PDB file of C-alpha atoms in Angstrom:
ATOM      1  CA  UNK A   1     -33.960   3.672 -25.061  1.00 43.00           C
ATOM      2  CA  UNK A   2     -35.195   4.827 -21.806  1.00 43.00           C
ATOM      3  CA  UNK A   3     -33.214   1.729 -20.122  1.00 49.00           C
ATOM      4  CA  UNK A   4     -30.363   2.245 -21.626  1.00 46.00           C
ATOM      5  CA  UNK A   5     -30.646   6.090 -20.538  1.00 45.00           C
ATOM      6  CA  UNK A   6     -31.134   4.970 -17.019  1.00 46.00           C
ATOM      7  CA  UNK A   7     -28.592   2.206 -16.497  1.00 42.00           C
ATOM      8  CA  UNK A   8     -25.613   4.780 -18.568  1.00 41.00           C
ATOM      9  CA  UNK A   9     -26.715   7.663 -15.659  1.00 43.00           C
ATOM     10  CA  UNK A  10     -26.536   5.217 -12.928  1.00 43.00           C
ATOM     11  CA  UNK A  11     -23.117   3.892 -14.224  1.00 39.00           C
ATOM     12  CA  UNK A  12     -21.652   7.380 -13.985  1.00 37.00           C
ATOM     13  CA  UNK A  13     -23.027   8.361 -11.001  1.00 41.00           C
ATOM     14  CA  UNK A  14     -21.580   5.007  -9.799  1.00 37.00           C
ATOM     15  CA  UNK A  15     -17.928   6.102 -11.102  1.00 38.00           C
ATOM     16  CA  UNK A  16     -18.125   9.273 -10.053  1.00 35.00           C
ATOM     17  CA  UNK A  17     -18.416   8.055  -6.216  1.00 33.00           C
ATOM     18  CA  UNK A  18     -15.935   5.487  -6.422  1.00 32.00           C
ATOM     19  CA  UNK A  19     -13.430   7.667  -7.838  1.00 32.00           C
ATOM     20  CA  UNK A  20     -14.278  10.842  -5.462  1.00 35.00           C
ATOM     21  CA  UNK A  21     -13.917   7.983  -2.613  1.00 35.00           C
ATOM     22  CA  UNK A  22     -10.393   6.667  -3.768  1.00 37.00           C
ATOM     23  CA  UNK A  23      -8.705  10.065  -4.683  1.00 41.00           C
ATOM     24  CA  UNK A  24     -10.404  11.164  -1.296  1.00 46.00           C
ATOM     25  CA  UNK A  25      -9.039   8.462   0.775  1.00 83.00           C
ATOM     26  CA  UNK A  26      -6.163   9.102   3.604  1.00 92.00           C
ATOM     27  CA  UNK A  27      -3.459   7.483   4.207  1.00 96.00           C
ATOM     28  CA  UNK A  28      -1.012   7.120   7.042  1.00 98.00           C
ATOM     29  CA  UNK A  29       2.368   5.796   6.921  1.00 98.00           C
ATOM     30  CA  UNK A  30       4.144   4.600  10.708  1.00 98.00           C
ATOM     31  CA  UNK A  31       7.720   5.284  10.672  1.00 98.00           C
ATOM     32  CA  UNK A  32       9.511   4.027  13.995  1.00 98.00           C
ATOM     33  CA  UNK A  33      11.974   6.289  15.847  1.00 98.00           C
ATOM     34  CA  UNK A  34      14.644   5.992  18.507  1.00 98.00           C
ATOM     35  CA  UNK A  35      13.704   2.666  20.435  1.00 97.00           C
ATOM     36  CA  UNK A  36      10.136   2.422  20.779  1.00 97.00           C
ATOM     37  CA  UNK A  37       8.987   5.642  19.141  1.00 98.00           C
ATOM     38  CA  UNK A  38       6.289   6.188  16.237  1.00 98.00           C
ATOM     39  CA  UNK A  39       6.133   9.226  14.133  1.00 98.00           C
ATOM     40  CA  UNK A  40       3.458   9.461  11.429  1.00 98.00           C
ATOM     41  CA  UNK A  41       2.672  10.490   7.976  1.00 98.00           C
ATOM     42  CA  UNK A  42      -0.740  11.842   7.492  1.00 98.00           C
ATOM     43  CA  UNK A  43      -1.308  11.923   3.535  1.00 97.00           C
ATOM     44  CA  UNK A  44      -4.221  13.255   1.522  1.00 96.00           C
ATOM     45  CA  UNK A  45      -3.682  11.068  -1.486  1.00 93.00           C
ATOM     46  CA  UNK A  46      -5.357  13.005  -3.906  1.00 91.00           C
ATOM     47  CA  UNK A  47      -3.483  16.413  -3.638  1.00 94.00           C
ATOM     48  CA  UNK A  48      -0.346  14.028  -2.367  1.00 96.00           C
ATOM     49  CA  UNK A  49       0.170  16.435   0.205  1.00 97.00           C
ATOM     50  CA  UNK A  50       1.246  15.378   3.540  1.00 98.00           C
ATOM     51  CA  UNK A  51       1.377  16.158   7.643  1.00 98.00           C
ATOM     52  CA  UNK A  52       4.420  15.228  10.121  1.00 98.00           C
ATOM     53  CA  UNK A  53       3.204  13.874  13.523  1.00 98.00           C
ATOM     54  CA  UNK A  54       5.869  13.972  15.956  1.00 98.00           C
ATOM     55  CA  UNK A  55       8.840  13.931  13.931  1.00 98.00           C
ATOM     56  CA  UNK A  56      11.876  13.514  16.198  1.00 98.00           C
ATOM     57  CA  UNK A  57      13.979  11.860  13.548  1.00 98.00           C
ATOM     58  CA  UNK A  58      13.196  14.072  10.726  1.00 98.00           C
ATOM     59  CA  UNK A  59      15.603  12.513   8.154  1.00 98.00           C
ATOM     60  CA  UNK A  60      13.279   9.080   8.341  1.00 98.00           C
ATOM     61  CA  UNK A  61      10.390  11.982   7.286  1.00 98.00           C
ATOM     62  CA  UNK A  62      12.120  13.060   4.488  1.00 98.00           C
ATOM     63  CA  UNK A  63      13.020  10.413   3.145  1.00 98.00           C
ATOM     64  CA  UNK A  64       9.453   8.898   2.792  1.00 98.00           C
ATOM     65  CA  UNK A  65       8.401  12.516   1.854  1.00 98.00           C
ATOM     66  CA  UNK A  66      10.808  11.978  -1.603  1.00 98.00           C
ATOM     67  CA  UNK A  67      10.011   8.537  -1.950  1.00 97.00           C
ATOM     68  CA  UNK A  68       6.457   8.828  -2.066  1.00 97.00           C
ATOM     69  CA  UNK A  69       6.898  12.442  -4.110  1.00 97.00           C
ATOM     70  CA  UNK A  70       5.060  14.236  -1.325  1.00 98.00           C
ATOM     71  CA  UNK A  71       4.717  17.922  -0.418  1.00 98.00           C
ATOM     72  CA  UNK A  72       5.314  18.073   3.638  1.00 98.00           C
ATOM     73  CA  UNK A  73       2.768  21.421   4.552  1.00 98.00           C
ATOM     74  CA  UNK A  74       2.120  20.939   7.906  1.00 98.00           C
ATOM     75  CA  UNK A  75       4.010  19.340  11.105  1.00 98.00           C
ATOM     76  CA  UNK A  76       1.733  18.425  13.884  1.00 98.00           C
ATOM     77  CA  UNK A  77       2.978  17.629  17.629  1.00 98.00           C
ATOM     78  CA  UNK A  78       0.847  16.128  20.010  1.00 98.00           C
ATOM     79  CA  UNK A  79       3.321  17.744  23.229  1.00 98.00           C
ATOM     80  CA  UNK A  80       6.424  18.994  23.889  1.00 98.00           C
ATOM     81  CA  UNK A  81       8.538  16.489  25.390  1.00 98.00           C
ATOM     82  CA  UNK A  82      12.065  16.031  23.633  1.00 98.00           C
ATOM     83  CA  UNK A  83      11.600  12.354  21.950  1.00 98.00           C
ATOM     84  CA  UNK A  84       8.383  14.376  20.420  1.00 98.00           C
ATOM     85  CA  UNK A  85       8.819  17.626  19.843  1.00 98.00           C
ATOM     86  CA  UNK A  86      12.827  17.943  19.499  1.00 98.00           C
ATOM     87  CA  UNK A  87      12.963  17.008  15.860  1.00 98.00           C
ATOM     88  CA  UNK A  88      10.538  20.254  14.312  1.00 98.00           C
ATOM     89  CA  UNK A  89      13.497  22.727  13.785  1.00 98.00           C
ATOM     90  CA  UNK A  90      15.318  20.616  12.120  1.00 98.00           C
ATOM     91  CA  UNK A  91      12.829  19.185   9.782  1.00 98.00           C
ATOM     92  CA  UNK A  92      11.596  22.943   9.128  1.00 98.00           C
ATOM     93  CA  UNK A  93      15.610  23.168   8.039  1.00 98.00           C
ATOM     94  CA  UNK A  94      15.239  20.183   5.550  1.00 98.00           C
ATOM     95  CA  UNK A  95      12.131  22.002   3.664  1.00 97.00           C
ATOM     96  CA  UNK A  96      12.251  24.765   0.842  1.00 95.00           C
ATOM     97  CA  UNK A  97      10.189  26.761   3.338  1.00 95.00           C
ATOM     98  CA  UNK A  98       8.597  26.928   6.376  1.00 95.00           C
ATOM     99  CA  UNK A  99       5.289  25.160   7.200  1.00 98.00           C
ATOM    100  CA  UNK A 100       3.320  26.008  10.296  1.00 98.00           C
ATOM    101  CA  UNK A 101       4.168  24.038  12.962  1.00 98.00           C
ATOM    102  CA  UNK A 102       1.193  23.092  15.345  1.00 98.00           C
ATOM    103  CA  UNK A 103       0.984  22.583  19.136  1.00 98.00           C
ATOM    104  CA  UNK A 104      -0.903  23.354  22.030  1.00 98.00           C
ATOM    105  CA  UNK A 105       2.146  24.419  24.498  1.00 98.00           C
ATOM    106  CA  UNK A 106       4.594  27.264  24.471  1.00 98.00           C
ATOM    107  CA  UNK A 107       7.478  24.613  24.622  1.00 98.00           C
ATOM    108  CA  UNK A 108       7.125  23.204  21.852  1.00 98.00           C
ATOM    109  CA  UNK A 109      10.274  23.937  19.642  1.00 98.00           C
ATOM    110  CA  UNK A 110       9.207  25.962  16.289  1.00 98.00           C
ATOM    111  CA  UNK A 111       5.958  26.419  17.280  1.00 98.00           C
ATOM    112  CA  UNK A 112       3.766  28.858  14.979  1.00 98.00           C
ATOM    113  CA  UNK A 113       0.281  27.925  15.208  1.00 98.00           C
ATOM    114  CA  UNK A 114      -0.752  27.545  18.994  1.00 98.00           C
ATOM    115  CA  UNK A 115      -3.832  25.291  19.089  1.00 98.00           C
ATOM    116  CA  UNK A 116      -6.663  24.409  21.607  1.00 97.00           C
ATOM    117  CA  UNK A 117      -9.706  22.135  22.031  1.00 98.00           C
ATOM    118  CA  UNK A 118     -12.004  21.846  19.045  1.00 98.00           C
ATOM    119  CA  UNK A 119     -10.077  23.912  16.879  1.00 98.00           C
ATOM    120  CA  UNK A 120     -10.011  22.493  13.603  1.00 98.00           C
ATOM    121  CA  UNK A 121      -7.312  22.555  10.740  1.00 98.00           C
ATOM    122  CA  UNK A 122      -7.867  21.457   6.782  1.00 96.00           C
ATOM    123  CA  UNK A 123      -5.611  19.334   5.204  1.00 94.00           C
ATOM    124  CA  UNK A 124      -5.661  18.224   1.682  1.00 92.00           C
ATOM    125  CA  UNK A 125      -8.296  18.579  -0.735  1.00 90.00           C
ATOM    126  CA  UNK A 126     -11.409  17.627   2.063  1.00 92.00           C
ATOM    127  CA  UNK A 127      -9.393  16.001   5.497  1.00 96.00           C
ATOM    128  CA  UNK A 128     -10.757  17.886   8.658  1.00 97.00           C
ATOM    129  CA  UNK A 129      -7.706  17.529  11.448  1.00 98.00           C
ATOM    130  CA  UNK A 130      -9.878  18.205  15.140  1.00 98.00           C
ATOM    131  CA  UNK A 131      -7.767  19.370  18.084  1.00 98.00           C
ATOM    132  CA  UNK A 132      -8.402  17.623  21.316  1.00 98.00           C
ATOM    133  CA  UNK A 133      -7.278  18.856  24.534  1.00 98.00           C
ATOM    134  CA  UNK A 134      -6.217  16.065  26.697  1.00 98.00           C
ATOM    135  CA  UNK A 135      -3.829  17.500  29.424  1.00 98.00           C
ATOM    136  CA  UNK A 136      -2.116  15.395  32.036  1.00 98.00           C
ATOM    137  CA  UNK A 137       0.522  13.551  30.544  1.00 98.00           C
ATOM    138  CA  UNK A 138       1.982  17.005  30.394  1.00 98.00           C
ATOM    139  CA  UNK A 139      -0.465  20.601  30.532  1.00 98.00           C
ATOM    140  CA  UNK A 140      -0.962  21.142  26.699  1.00 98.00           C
ATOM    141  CA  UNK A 141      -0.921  17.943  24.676  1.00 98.00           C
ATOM    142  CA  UNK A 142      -3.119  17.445  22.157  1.00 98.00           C
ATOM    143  CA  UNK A 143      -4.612  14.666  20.385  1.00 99.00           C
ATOM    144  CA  UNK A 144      -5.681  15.219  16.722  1.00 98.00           C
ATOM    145  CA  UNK A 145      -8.722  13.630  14.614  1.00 98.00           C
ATOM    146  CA  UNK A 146      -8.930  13.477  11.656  1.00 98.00           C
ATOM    147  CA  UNK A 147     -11.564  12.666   9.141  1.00 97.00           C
ATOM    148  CA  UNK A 148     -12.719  13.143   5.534  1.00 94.00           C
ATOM    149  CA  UNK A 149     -15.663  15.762   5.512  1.00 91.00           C
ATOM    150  CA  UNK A 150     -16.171  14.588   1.790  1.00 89.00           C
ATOM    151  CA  UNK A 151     -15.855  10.839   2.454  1.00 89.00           C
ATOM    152  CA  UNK A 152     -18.318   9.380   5.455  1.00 85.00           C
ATOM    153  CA  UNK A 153     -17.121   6.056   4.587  1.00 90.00           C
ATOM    154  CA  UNK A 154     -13.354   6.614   5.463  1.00 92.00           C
ATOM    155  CA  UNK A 155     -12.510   5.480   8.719  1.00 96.00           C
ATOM    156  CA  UNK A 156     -11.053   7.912  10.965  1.00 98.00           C
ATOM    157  CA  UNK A 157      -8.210   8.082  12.904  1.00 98.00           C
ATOM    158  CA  UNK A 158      -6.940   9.675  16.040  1.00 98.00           C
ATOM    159  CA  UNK A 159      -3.313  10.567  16.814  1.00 98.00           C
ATOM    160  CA  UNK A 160      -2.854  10.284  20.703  1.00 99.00           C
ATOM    161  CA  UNK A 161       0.783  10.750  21.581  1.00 98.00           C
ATOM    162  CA  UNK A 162       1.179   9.888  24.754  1.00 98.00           C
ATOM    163  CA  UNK A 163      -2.417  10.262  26.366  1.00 98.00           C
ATOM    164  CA  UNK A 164      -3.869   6.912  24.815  1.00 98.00           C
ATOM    165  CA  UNK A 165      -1.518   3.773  24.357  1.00 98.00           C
ATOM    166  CA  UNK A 166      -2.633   0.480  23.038  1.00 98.00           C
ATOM    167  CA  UNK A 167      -4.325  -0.807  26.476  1.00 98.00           C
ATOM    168  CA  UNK A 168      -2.529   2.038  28.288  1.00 98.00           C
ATOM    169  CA  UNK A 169      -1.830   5.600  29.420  1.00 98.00           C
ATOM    170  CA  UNK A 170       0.419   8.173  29.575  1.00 98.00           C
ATOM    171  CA  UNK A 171       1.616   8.729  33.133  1.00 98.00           C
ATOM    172  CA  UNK A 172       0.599  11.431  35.174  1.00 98.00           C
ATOM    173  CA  UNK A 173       3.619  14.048  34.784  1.00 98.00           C
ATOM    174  CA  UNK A 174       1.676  17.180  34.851  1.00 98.00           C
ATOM    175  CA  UNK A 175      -1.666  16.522  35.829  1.00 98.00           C
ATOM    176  CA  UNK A 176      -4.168  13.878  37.959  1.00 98.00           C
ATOM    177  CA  UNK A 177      -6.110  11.155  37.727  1.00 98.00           C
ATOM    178  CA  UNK A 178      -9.616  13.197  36.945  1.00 98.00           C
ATOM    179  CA  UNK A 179      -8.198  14.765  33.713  1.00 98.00           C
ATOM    180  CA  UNK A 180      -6.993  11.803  32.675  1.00 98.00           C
ATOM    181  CA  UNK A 181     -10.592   9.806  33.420  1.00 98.00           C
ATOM    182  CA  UNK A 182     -11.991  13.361  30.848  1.00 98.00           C
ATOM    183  CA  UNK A 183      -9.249  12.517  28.809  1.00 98.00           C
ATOM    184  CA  UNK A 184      -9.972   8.836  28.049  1.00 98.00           C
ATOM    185  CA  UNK A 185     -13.546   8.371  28.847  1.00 98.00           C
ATOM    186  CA  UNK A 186     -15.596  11.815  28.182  1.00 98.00           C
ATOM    187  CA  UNK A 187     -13.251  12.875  24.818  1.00 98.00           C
ATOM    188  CA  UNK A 188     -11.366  10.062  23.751  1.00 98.00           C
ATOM    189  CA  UNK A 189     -14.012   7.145  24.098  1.00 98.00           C
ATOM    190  CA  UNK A 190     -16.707   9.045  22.449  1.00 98.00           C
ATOM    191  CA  UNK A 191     -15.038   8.983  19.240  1.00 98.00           C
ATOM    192  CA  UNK A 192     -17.046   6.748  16.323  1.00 98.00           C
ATOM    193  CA  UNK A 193     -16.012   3.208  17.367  1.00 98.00           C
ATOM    194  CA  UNK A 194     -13.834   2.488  14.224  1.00 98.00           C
ATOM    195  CA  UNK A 195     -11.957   4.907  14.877  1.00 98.00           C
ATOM    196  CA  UNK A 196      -8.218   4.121  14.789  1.00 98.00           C
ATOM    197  CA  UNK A 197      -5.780   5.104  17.146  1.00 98.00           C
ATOM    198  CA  UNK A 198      -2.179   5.905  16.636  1.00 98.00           C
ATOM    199  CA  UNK A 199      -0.598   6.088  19.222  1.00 98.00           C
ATOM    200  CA  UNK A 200       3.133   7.549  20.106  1.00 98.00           C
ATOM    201  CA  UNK A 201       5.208   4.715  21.517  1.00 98.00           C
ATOM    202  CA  UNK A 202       5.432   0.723  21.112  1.00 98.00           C
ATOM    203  CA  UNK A 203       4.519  -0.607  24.696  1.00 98.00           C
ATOM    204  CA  UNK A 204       1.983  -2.603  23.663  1.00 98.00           C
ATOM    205  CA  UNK A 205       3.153  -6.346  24.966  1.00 98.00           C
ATOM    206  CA  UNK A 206       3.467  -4.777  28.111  1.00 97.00           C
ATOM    207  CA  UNK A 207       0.812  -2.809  28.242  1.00 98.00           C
ATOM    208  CA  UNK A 208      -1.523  -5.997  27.541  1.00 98.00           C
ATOM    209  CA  UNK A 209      -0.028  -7.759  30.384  1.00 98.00           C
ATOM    210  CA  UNK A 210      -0.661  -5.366  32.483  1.00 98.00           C
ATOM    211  CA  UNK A 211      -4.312  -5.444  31.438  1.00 98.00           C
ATOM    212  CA  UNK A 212      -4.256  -8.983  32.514  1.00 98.00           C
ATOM    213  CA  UNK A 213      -3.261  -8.282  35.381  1.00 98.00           C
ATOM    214  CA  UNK A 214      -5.603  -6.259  36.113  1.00 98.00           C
ATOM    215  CA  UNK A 215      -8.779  -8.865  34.574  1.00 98.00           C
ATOM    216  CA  UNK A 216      -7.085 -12.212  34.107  1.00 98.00           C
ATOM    217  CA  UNK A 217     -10.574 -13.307  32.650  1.00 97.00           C
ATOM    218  CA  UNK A 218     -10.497 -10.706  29.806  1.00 98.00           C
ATOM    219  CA  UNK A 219     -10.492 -12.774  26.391  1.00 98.00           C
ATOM    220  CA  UNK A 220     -10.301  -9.703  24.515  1.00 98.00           C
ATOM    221  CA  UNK A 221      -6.853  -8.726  26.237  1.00 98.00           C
ATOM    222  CA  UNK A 222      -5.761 -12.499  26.110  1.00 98.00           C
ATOM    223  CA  UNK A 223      -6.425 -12.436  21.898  1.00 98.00           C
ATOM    224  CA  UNK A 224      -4.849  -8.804  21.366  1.00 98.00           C
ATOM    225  CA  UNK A 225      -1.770  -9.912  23.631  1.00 98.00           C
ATOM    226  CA  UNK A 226      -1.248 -13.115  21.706  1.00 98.00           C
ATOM    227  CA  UNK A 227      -1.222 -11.572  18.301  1.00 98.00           C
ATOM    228  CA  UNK A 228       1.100  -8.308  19.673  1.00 98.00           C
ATOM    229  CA  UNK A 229       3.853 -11.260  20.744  1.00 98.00           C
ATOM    230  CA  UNK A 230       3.872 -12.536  17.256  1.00 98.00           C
ATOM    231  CA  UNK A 231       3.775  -9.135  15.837  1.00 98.00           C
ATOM    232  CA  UNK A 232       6.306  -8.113  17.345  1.00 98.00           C
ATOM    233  CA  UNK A 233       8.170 -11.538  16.845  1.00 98.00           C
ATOM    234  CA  UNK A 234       8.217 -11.069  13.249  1.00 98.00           C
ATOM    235  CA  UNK A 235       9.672  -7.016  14.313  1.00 97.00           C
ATOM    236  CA  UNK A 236       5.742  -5.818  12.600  1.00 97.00           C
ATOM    237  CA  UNK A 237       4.022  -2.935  14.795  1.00 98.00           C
ATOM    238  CA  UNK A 238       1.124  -3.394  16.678  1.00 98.00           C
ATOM    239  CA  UNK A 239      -0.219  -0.202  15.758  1.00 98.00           C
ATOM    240  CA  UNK A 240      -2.926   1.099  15.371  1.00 98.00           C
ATOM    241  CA  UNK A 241      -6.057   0.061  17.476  1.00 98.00           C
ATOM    242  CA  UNK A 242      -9.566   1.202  17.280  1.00 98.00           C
ATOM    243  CA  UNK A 243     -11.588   3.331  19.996  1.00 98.00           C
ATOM    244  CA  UNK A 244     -13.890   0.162  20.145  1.00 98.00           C
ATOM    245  CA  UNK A 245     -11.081  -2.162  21.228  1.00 98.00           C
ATOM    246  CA  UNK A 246      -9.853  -0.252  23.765  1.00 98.00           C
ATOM    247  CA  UNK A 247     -12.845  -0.067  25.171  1.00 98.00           C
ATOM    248  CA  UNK A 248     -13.057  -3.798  25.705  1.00 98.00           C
ATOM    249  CA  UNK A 249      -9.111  -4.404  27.063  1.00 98.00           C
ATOM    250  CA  UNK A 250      -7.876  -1.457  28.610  1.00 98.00           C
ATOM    251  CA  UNK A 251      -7.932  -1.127  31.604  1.00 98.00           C
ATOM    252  CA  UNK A 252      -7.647   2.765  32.179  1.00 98.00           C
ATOM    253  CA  UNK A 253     -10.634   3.131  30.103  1.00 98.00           C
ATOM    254  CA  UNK A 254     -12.596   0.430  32.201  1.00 98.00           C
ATOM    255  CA  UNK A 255     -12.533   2.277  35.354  1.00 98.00           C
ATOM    256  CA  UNK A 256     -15.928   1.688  35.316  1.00 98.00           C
ATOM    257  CA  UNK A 257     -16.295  -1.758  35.608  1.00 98.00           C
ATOM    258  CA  UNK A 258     -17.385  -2.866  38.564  1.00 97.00           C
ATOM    259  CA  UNK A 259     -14.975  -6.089  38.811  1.00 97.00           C
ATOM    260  CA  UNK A 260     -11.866  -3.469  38.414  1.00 98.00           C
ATOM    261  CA  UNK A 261     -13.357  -1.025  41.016  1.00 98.00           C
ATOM    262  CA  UNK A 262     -14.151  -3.940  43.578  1.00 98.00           C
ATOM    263  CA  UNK A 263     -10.412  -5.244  43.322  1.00 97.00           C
ATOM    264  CA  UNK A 264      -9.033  -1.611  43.710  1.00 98.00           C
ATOM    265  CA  UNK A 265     -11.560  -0.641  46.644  1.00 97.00           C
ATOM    266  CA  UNK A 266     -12.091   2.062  44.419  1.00 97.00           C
ATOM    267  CA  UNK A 267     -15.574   4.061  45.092  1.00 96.00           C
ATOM    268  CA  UNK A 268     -15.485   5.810  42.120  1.00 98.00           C
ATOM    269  CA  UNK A 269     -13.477   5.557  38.338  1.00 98.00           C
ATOM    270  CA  UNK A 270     -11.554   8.833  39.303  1.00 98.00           C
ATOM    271  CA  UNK A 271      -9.929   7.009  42.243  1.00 98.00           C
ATOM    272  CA  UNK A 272      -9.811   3.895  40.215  1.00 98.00           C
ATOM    273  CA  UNK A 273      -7.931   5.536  37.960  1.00 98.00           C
ATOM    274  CA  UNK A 274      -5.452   6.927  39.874  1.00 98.00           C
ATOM    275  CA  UNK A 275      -4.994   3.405  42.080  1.00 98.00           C
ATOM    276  CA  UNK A 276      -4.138   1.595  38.069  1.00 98.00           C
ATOM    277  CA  UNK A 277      -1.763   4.449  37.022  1.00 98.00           C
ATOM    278  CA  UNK A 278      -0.281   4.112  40.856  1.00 98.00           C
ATOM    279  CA  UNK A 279       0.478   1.148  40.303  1.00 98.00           C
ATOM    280  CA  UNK A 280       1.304   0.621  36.733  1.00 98.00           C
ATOM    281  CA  UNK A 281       3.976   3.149  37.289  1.00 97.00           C
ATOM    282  CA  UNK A 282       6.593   0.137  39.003  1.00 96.00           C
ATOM    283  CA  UNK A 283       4.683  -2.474  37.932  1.00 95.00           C
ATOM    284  CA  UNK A 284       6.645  -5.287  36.126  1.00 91.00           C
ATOM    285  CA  UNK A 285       5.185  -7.935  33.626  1.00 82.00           C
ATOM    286  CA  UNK A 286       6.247 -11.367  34.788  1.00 76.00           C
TER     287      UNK A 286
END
């Protein structure tokens, strides 16, 4: 009797985590915009509500919004550049009322809730959305985190804009090569390795190439490039990545490997940085 006690307690205990995990669990949805843009649903599948990232086509978000039956209570934007940002007032039009629109710069059209670094926002029934301050692409963009504070097992994910690409950067508009180095490799690379990152624009074949250019001996960046081609071959994006594999093929966040520095006469990764970005800004992939 005791055995049967012990194995019907460890049964239920065993339900009751793999349902809290699966009505825990996020979701995100990529929806492509204008020619090479990606906006994002972030959805909390349990309360089935849901979070606009950078919606500059906002009829594409509301039609996934009614297709899924979602409720749409927040709109992030990672900075305030048109083909991000130009899309919030009219998606605040679409909605039977407003929802808080979130930003870290005064340009941001709509804005409500001004954000800065490590400010947090909850979503859903237990998602945790972590503001990072990465400025230099332009002077208040913001990358968010997100994770499940209820769910260690969920893999998190990071929505960059247009700080970190897949095996790229955002170029320098607003700031220099030493915020972007903080950026990338003091913020952005210290997030858990599984992390995955999605990011706000499809340049990834290029981007790759460019990383080849830089270390023609990378296998990592000879793999990822060969699957992006067929990805995006069969029109499939090549989003996301994960922190990890950036780490291995990018070449902005490899500034301090001593094969890149040497071939940039670079005597630091601040200088190395700015020499890549230098010259991926007219560089051309063969």
């Amino acid at each position: 009797m005791m055995n049967c006690l012990k194995i019907l307690k460890k049964l239920f205990a065993t339900n009751l985590f793999i349902t809290k995990r699966y009505f825990s669990k996020m979701k995100i949805i990529p929806i492509e915009a204008l020619s090479d843009n990606y906006m994002y649903l972030l959805i909390d599948e349990k309360s089935k509500e849901c979070a606009a990232v950078d919606p500059v086509e906002p009829k594409k978000i509301i039609e996934q919004v009614n297709k899924l039956n979602l409720k749409l209570s927040k709109i992030l934007t990672t900075h305030h550049h048109w083909d991000h940002a130009n899309g919030n007032p009219e998606l605040l039009s679409m909605l039977p009322k407003p929802v808080p629109v979130f930003g870290g710069d005064d340009r941001i059209p709509a804005l409500s809730k001004k954000i800065g670094h490590d400010d947090s926002i909850s979503f859903g029934e237990s998602l945790n959305i972590k503001c990072i301050f990465t400025p230099c692409h332009t002077t208040g963009h913001i990358c968010y985190f997100v994770t499940d504070l209820n769910d260690s097992g969920q893999t998190p994910a990071v929505f960059t804009g247009d700080t970190l690409f897949l095996s790229g950067c955002g170029r320098f508009f607003e700031g220099n090569a030493q915020q972007m180095y903080q950026n990338l490799l003091t913020k952005l690379s210290k997030l858990p390795p599984e992390t995955k990152v999605y990011c706000g624009h499809e340049y990834s074949v290029s981007n790759l190439k460019y990383a080849l250019h830089v270390e023609p001996e990378n296998k990592d960046a000879e793999k990822k490039l060969e699957w992006a081609l067929k990805q995006r071959k069969d029109n499939l994006p090549t989003i996301p990545s994960t922190i990890e594999e950036e780490l291995s093929y990018n070449p902005f966040m490899r500034v301090n490997n001593e094969n890149i520095l040497s071939k940039y006469n670079a005597n630091d990764p601040i200088s190395c940085m700015a020499a890549l970005r230098k010259e991926k800004d007219t560089w051309k992939p063969s």
